[in-house]
């Protein structure tokens, strides 16, 4: 049976984080607030856990989840090539609502689904999410909703959709669009894999960071 913890209460936060770490270590799922929407998280290096995440959302392996990371050092560890344009973007927008698709390190022992050798990485601007990431490492995280339903902006909505498929719910309150979350969109996703071949950078999902802000940083390297 799923358990939930009020992270506005120090005891609830302490207990919830401890049990979330344990659940992730067992290959179970955890719901955590981020700076955009609530996310459902799994150990990125456990193929069974990632499959459990996909099953909970009703998604196939053709829709691999992004990976949340605690900082720039992890970006360099997981991506095989980080172009300067990407470094400029993460310098401008991390931590925050920018997800970057890059070529993954070929030596990584993980299975996120049909990624075609890429990985989508983001450093969230969320105290709770970052604390968890710093303690357990990279997490495969997708929005905490079933496919086709609106993204959850509070833990009640997440639990109503995901139920007992999740072991631990960390309740960070209702996410406020004025504090960086958006009711209808998540992070802005850019595909940077074409930079190495001169094909430029593409926005593949419009999100909380406006297109013109991406263009301001990368200039003519942004293609439509």
PDB file of C-alpha atoms in Angstrom:
ATOM      1  CA  UNK A   1       0.000   0.000   0.000  1.00  0.00           C
ATOM      2  CA  UNK A   2       1.290   3.458  -0.921  1.00  0.00           C
ATOM      3  CA  UNK A   3       2.268   5.908   1.801  1.00  0.00           C
ATOM      4  CA  UNK A   4       2.419   9.703   1.600  1.00  0.00           C
ATOM      5  CA  UNK A   5       4.373  12.237   3.601  1.00  0.00           C
ATOM      6  CA  UNK A   6       3.842  15.950   4.133  1.00  0.00           C
ATOM      7  CA  UNK A   7       7.175  17.529   3.251  1.00  0.00           C
ATOM      8  CA  UNK A   8       6.177  20.866   4.796  1.00  0.00           C
ATOM      9  CA  UNK A   9       6.516  19.136   8.172  1.00  0.00           C
ATOM     10  CA  UNK A  10      10.157  18.486   9.165  1.00  0.00           C
ATOM     11  CA  UNK A  11       9.361  15.034  10.564  1.00  0.00           C
ATOM     12  CA  UNK A  12       7.296  14.164   7.502  1.00  0.00           C
ATOM     13  CA  UNK A  13      10.100  15.292   5.210  1.00  0.00           C
ATOM     14  CA  UNK A  14      12.732  13.318   7.107  1.00  0.00           C
ATOM     15  CA  UNK A  15      10.677  10.131   7.190  1.00  0.00           C
ATOM     16  CA  UNK A  16       9.418  10.520   3.645  1.00  0.00           C
ATOM     17  CA  UNK A  17      12.879  11.044   2.204  1.00  0.00           C
ATOM     18  CA  UNK A  18      14.255   8.070   4.103  1.00  0.00           C
ATOM     19  CA  UNK A  19      11.488   5.775   2.874  1.00  0.00           C
ATOM     20  CA  UNK A  20      11.712   7.202  -0.650  1.00  0.00           C
ATOM     21  CA  UNK A  21      15.415   6.347  -0.779  1.00  0.00           C
ATOM     22  CA  UNK A  22      14.675   2.828   0.436  1.00  0.00           C
ATOM     23  CA  UNK A  23      11.844   2.358  -2.063  1.00  0.00           C
ATOM     24  CA  UNK A  24      13.985   3.517  -4.987  1.00  0.00           C
ATOM     25  CA  UNK A  25      16.727   1.143  -3.852  1.00  0.00           C
ATOM     26  CA  UNK A  26      14.223  -1.729  -4.063  1.00  0.00           C
ATOM     27  CA  UNK A  27      13.259  -0.777  -7.601  1.00  0.00           C
ATOM     28  CA  UNK A  28       9.940   0.797  -6.580  1.00  0.00           C
ATOM     29  CA  UNK A  29       8.417   4.094  -7.677  1.00  0.00           C
ATOM     30  CA  UNK A  30       8.268   7.407  -5.819  1.00  0.00           C
ATOM     31  CA  UNK A  31       6.232  10.514  -6.615  1.00  0.00           C
ATOM     32  CA  UNK A  32       8.128  13.748  -5.996  1.00  0.00           C
ATOM     33  CA  UNK A  33       7.334  17.431  -6.595  1.00  0.00           C
ATOM     34  CA  UNK A  34       9.521  19.259  -9.088  1.00  0.00           C
ATOM     35  CA  UNK A  35       9.598  22.869 -10.239  1.00  0.00           C
ATOM     36  CA  UNK A  36       7.223  22.150 -13.130  1.00  0.00           C
ATOM     37  CA  UNK A  37       4.826  19.292 -12.288  1.00  0.00           C
ATOM     38  CA  UNK A  38       4.777  16.297  -9.955  1.00  0.00           C
ATOM     39  CA  UNK A  39       6.966  13.496 -11.261  1.00  0.00           C
ATOM     40  CA  UNK A  40       7.035   9.741 -10.824  1.00  0.00           C
ATOM     41  CA  UNK A  41      10.599   8.556 -10.296  1.00  0.00           C
ATOM     42  CA  UNK A  42      12.526   5.302 -10.677  1.00  0.00           C
ATOM     43  CA  UNK A  43      16.165   4.295 -10.348  1.00  0.00           C
ATOM     44  CA  UNK A  44      17.561   5.134 -13.798  1.00  0.00           C
ATOM     45  CA  UNK A  45      19.977   2.191 -13.603  1.00  0.00           C
ATOM     46  CA  UNK A  46      17.304  -0.423 -12.838  1.00  0.00           C
ATOM     47  CA  UNK A  47      15.686  -1.686 -16.038  1.00  0.00           C
ATOM     48  CA  UNK A  48      12.944  -3.335 -13.985  1.00  0.00           C
ATOM     49  CA  UNK A  49      12.170  -0.072 -12.175  1.00  0.00           C
ATOM     50  CA  UNK A  50      12.069   1.904 -15.423  1.00  0.00           C
ATOM     51  CA  UNK A  51       9.691  -0.661 -16.922  1.00  0.00           C
ATOM     52  CA  UNK A  52       7.542  -0.353 -13.802  1.00  0.00           C
ATOM     53  CA  UNK A  53       7.405   3.413 -14.392  1.00  0.00           C
ATOM     54  CA  UNK A  54       6.362   2.956 -18.020  1.00  0.00           C
ATOM     55  CA  UNK A  55       3.706   0.422 -17.025  1.00  0.00           C
ATOM     56  CA  UNK A  56       2.297   2.727 -14.326  1.00  0.00           C
ATOM     57  CA  UNK A  57       1.884   5.526 -16.866  1.00  0.00           C
ATOM     58  CA  UNK A  58       0.606   3.263 -19.627  1.00  0.00           C
ATOM     59  CA  UNK A  59       3.524   4.054 -21.922  1.00  0.00           C
ATOM     60  CA  UNK A  60       5.605   1.860 -24.198  1.00  0.00           C
ATOM     61  CA  UNK A  61       9.365   1.532 -24.523  1.00  0.00           C
ATOM     62  CA  UNK A  62       9.115   3.893 -27.503  1.00  0.00           C
ATOM     63  CA  UNK A  63       8.545   6.715 -24.978  1.00  0.00           C
ATOM     64  CA  UNK A  64      11.631   6.571 -22.736  1.00  0.00           C
ATOM     65  CA  UNK A  65      11.571   8.808 -19.660  1.00  0.00           C
ATOM     66  CA  UNK A  66      13.914  11.750 -19.110  1.00  0.00           C
ATOM     67  CA  UNK A  67      16.561  11.557 -16.400  1.00  0.00           C
ATOM     68  CA  UNK A  68      16.765  14.113 -13.609  1.00  0.00           C
ATOM     69  CA  UNK A  69      20.253  14.847 -12.304  1.00  0.00           C
ATOM     70  CA  UNK A  70      21.671  16.816  -9.368  1.00  0.00           C
ATOM     71  CA  UNK A  71      24.223  18.931 -11.236  1.00  0.00           C
ATOM     72  CA  UNK A  72      26.587  19.665 -14.111  1.00  0.00           C
ATOM     73  CA  UNK A  73      29.085  16.980 -13.095  1.00  0.00           C
ATOM     74  CA  UNK A  74      26.421  14.342 -13.731  1.00  0.00           C
ATOM     75  CA  UNK A  75      25.663  15.883 -17.130  1.00  0.00           C
ATOM     76  CA  UNK A  76      29.259  15.259 -18.156  1.00  0.00           C
ATOM     77  CA  UNK A  77      29.163  11.729 -16.730  1.00  0.00           C
ATOM     78  CA  UNK A  78      26.021  10.694 -18.632  1.00  0.00           C
ATOM     79  CA  UNK A  79      26.400  12.515 -21.969  1.00  0.00           C
ATOM     80  CA  UNK A  80      29.141  11.560 -24.408  1.00  0.00           C
ATOM     81  CA  UNK A  81      29.450  15.045 -25.888  1.00  0.00           C
ATOM     82  CA  UNK A  82      28.252  18.356 -24.437  1.00  0.00           C
ATOM     83  CA  UNK A  83      28.528  21.131 -27.046  1.00  0.00           C
ATOM     84  CA  UNK A  84      29.252  24.684 -25.925  1.00  0.00           C
ATOM     85  CA  UNK A  85      25.735  25.751 -26.910  1.00  0.00           C
ATOM     86  CA  UNK A  86      24.351  23.254 -24.393  1.00  0.00           C
ATOM     87  CA  UNK A  87      26.711  24.495 -21.704  1.00  0.00           C
ATOM     88  CA  UNK A  88      25.447  28.015 -22.388  1.00  0.00           C
ATOM     89  CA  UNK A  89      21.837  26.825 -22.079  1.00  0.00           C
ATOM     90  CA  UNK A  90      22.325  24.968 -18.815  1.00  0.00           C
ATOM     91  CA  UNK A  91      24.287  27.904 -17.438  1.00  0.00           C
ATOM     92  CA  UNK A  92      21.282  30.111 -18.207  1.00  0.00           C
ATOM     93  CA  UNK A  93      18.431  27.779 -17.232  1.00  0.00           C
ATOM     94  CA  UNK A  94      19.658  25.138 -14.744  1.00  0.00           C
ATOM     95  CA  UNK A  95      18.416  24.408 -12.255  1.00  0.00           C
ATOM     96  CA  UNK A  96      15.095  24.910 -13.992  1.00  0.00           C
ATOM     97  CA  UNK A  97      12.625  23.880 -16.645  1.00  0.00           C
ATOM     98  CA  UNK A  98      14.984  22.902 -19.478  1.00  0.00           C
ATOM     99  CA  UNK A  99      15.454  19.308 -20.648  1.00  0.00           C
ATOM    100  CA  UNK A 100      18.304  18.641 -23.097  1.00  0.00           C
ATOM    101  CA  UNK A 101      18.524  15.582 -25.350  1.00  0.00           C
ATOM    102  CA  UNK A 102      22.133  14.509 -25.907  1.00  0.00           C
ATOM    103  CA  UNK A 103      24.059  11.439 -27.028  1.00  0.00           C
ATOM    104  CA  UNK A 104      24.431   9.115 -24.032  1.00  0.00           C
ATOM    105  CA  UNK A 105      27.712   7.624 -22.885  1.00  0.00           C
ATOM    106  CA  UNK A 106      27.826   4.236 -24.674  1.00  0.00           C
ATOM    107  CA  UNK A 107      29.277   2.562 -21.586  1.00  0.00           C
ATOM    108  CA  UNK A 108      26.229   3.289 -19.399  1.00  0.00           C
ATOM    109  CA  UNK A 109      24.674   0.155 -17.934  1.00  0.00           C
ATOM    110  CA  UNK A 110      21.016   1.105 -18.144  1.00  0.00           C
ATOM    111  CA  UNK A 111      17.886   0.518 -20.210  1.00  0.00           C
ATOM    112  CA  UNK A 112      15.499   3.467 -20.454  1.00  0.00           C
ATOM    113  CA  UNK A 113      13.660   2.102 -23.486  1.00  0.00           C
ATOM    114  CA  UNK A 114      14.125   2.819 -27.181  1.00  0.00           C
ATOM    115  CA  UNK A 115      16.415   5.832 -26.793  1.00  0.00           C
ATOM    116  CA  UNK A 116      18.505   5.298 -29.955  1.00  0.00           C
ATOM    117  CA  UNK A 117      21.597   6.117 -27.959  1.00  0.00           C
ATOM    118  CA  UNK A 118      20.343   9.392 -26.531  1.00  0.00           C
ATOM    119  CA  UNK A 119      19.335  10.629 -23.087  1.00  0.00           C
ATOM    120  CA  UNK A 120      17.136  13.549 -22.010  1.00  0.00           C
ATOM    121  CA  UNK A 121      18.649  15.310 -18.987  1.00  0.00           C
ATOM    122  CA  UNK A 122      17.378  17.991 -16.619  1.00  0.00           C
ATOM    123  CA  UNK A 123      18.416  19.539 -13.310  1.00  0.00           C
ATOM    124  CA  UNK A 124      15.195  20.614 -11.565  1.00  0.00           C
ATOM    125  CA  UNK A 125      14.847  23.751  -9.469  1.00  0.00           C
ATOM    126  CA  UNK A 126      13.217  21.941  -6.542  1.00  0.00           C
ATOM    127  CA  UNK A 127      14.676  21.580  -3.067  1.00  0.00           C
ATOM    128  CA  UNK A 128      12.981  18.238  -2.430  1.00  0.00           C
ATOM    129  CA  UNK A 129      13.835  16.760  -5.832  1.00  0.00           C
ATOM    130  CA  UNK A 130      17.460  17.943  -5.674  1.00  0.00           C
ATOM    131  CA  UNK A 131      17.943  16.566  -2.172  1.00  0.00           C
ATOM    132  CA  UNK A 132      16.672  13.181  -3.309  1.00  0.00           C
ATOM    133  CA  UNK A 133      18.867  13.257  -6.427  1.00  0.00           C
ATOM    134  CA  UNK A 134      21.945  14.159  -4.410  1.00  0.00           C
ATOM    135  CA  UNK A 135      21.337  11.174  -2.154  1.00  0.00           C
ATOM    136  CA  UNK A 136      20.365   8.490  -4.681  1.00  0.00           C
ATOM    137  CA  UNK A 137      21.821   9.665  -8.008  1.00  0.00           C
ATOM    138  CA  UNK A 138      20.128  10.030 -11.411  1.00  0.00           C
ATOM    139  CA  UNK A 139      16.431   9.198 -11.550  1.00  0.00           C
ATOM    140  CA  UNK A 140      14.239   8.350 -14.508  1.00  0.00           C
ATOM    141  CA  UNK A 141      11.327  10.729 -13.988  1.00  0.00           C
ATOM    142  CA  UNK A 142       8.178  11.335 -15.968  1.00  0.00           C
ATOM    143  CA  UNK A 143       5.127  13.436 -15.131  1.00  0.00           C
ATOM    144  CA  UNK A 144       3.040  11.765 -12.413  1.00  0.00           C
ATOM    145  CA  UNK A 145      -0.041  11.035 -14.494  1.00  0.00           C
ATOM    146  CA  UNK A 146      -1.413   8.288 -16.655  1.00  0.00           C
ATOM    147  CA  UNK A 147      -0.879   8.805 -20.379  1.00  0.00           C
ATOM    148  CA  UNK A 148      -3.455  11.140 -21.881  1.00  0.00           C
ATOM    149  CA  UNK A 149      -4.402  12.748 -18.566  1.00  0.00           C
ATOM    150  CA  UNK A 150      -3.301  16.204 -17.332  1.00  0.00           C
ATOM    151  CA  UNK A 151      -0.031  16.423 -15.417  1.00  0.00           C
ATOM    152  CA  UNK A 152      -0.497  16.372 -11.647  1.00  0.00           C
ATOM    153  CA  UNK A 153      -0.017  19.706  -9.887  1.00  0.00           C
ATOM    154  CA  UNK A 154      -0.626  18.246  -6.422  1.00  0.00           C
ATOM    155  CA  UNK A 155      -0.087  14.900  -4.767  1.00  0.00           C
ATOM    156  CA  UNK A 156      -3.826  14.123  -4.615  1.00  0.00           C
ATOM    157  CA  UNK A 157      -4.065  14.199  -8.407  1.00  0.00           C
ATOM    158  CA  UNK A 158      -0.962  12.025  -8.743  1.00  0.00           C
ATOM    159  CA  UNK A 159      -2.260   9.455  -6.282  1.00  0.00           C
ATOM    160  CA  UNK A 160      -5.688   9.369  -7.943  1.00  0.00           C
ATOM    161  CA  UNK A 161      -4.049   8.374 -11.232  1.00  0.00           C
ATOM    162  CA  UNK A 162      -1.144   6.182 -10.102  1.00  0.00           C
ATOM    163  CA  UNK A 163      -2.496   4.660  -6.879  1.00  0.00           C
ATOM    164  CA  UNK A 164      -0.619   1.699  -5.442  1.00  0.00           C
ATOM    165  CA  UNK A 165       1.758   1.460  -8.402  1.00  0.00           C
ATOM    166  CA  UNK A 166       3.780   4.034  -6.401  1.00  0.00           C
ATOM    167  CA  UNK A 167       5.347   3.102  -3.058  1.00  0.00           C
ATOM    168  CA  UNK A 168       5.920   6.592  -1.602  1.00  0.00           C
ATOM    169  CA  UNK A 169       4.279   9.949  -2.312  1.00  0.00           C
ATOM    170  CA  UNK A 170       6.216  13.052  -1.235  1.00  0.00           C
ATOM    171  CA  UNK A 171       3.692  15.854  -0.758  1.00  0.00           C
ATOM    172  CA  UNK A 172       5.188  19.243  -1.542  1.00  0.00           C
ATOM    173  CA  UNK A 173       1.843  21.033  -1.686  1.00  0.00           C
ATOM    174  CA  UNK A 174       0.082  22.497  -4.688  1.00  0.00           C
ATOM    175  CA  UNK A 175       2.546  23.662  -7.332  1.00  0.00           C
ATOM    176  CA  UNK A 176       2.054  27.323  -8.150  1.00  0.00           C
ATOM    177  CA  UNK A 177       2.456  28.392 -11.797  1.00  0.00           C
ATOM    178  CA  UNK A 178       3.728  31.735 -10.542  1.00  0.00           C
ATOM    179  CA  UNK A 179       6.585  29.903  -8.817  1.00  0.00           C
ATOM    180  CA  UNK A 180       7.816  28.317 -12.045  1.00  0.00           C
ATOM    181  CA  UNK A 181       5.337  25.463 -12.510  1.00  0.00           C
ATOM    182  CA  UNK A 182       2.796  25.465 -15.303  1.00  0.00           C
ATOM    183  CA  UNK A 183      -0.582  23.800 -15.265  1.00  0.00           C
ATOM    184  CA  UNK A 184      -0.521  22.850 -18.946  1.00  0.00           C
ATOM    185  CA  UNK A 185       3.174  22.353 -19.705  1.00  0.00           C
ATOM    186  CA  UNK A 186       6.265  20.812 -18.220  1.00  0.00           C
ATOM    187  CA  UNK A 187       9.854  21.553 -19.074  1.00  0.00           C
ATOM    188  CA  UNK A 188      10.956  22.853 -22.441  1.00  0.00           C
ATOM    189  CA  UNK A 189      12.715  20.019 -24.287  1.00  0.00           C
ATOM    190  CA  UNK A 190      15.466  20.713 -26.808  1.00  0.00           C
ATOM    191  CA  UNK A 191      17.249  18.168 -28.994  1.00  0.00           C
ATOM    192  CA  UNK A 192      20.937  19.029 -29.151  1.00  0.00           C
ATOM    193  CA  UNK A 193      22.116  15.860 -30.908  1.00  0.00           C
ATOM    194  CA  UNK A 194      22.214  17.653 -34.271  1.00  0.00           C
ATOM    195  CA  UNK A 195      24.762  20.213 -33.125  1.00  0.00           C
ATOM    196  CA  UNK A 196      27.646  17.803 -33.706  1.00  0.00           C
ATOM    197  CA  UNK A 197      26.617  17.291 -37.346  1.00  0.00           C
ATOM    198  CA  UNK A 198      25.827  20.922 -38.143  1.00  0.00           C
ATOM    199  CA  UNK A 199      22.070  20.335 -38.109  1.00  0.00           C
ATOM    200  CA  UNK A 200      21.520  22.698 -35.201  1.00  0.00           C
ATOM    201  CA  UNK A 201      19.361  22.525 -32.104  1.00  0.00           C
ATOM    202  CA  UNK A 202      15.598  21.917 -32.232  1.00  0.00           C
ATOM    203  CA  UNK A 203      12.840  22.571 -29.710  1.00  0.00           C
ATOM    204  CA  UNK A 204      10.849  19.353 -29.531  1.00  0.00           C
ATOM    205  CA  UNK A 205       8.443  20.381 -26.766  1.00  0.00           C
ATOM    206  CA  UNK A 206       7.384  23.902 -25.901  1.00  0.00           C
ATOM    207  CA  UNK A 207       7.320  24.362 -22.138  1.00  0.00           C
ATOM    208  CA  UNK A 208       7.964  26.754 -19.300  1.00  0.00           C
ATOM    209  CA  UNK A 209      11.000  28.385 -20.943  1.00  0.00           C
ATOM    210  CA  UNK A 210       9.822  30.473 -23.923  1.00  0.00           C
ATOM    211  CA  UNK A 211      11.247  29.746 -27.358  1.00  0.00           C
ATOM    212  CA  UNK A 212      12.677  33.241 -27.635  1.00  0.00           C
ATOM    213  CA  UNK A 213      14.703  32.674 -24.469  1.00  0.00           C
ATOM    214  CA  UNK A 214      16.286  29.589 -26.061  1.00  0.00           C
ATOM    215  CA  UNK A 215      16.973  31.611 -29.215  1.00  0.00           C
ATOM    216  CA  UNK A 216      18.532  34.383 -27.157  1.00  0.00           C
ATOM    217  CA  UNK A 217      21.172  31.949 -25.868  1.00  0.00           C
ATOM    218  CA  UNK A 218      21.939  29.818 -28.938  1.00  0.00           C
ATOM    219  CA  UNK A 219      21.204  32.305 -31.727  1.00  0.00           C
ATOM    220  CA  UNK A 220      21.394  30.924 -35.255  1.00  0.00           C
ATOM    221  CA  UNK A 221      22.030  27.394 -33.966  1.00  0.00           C
ATOM    222  CA  UNK A 222      18.302  27.107 -33.225  1.00  0.00           C
ATOM    223  CA  UNK A 223      16.473  25.615 -36.193  1.00  0.00           C
ATOM    224  CA  UNK A 224      12.760  25.111 -36.819  1.00  0.00           C
TER     225      UNK A 224
END
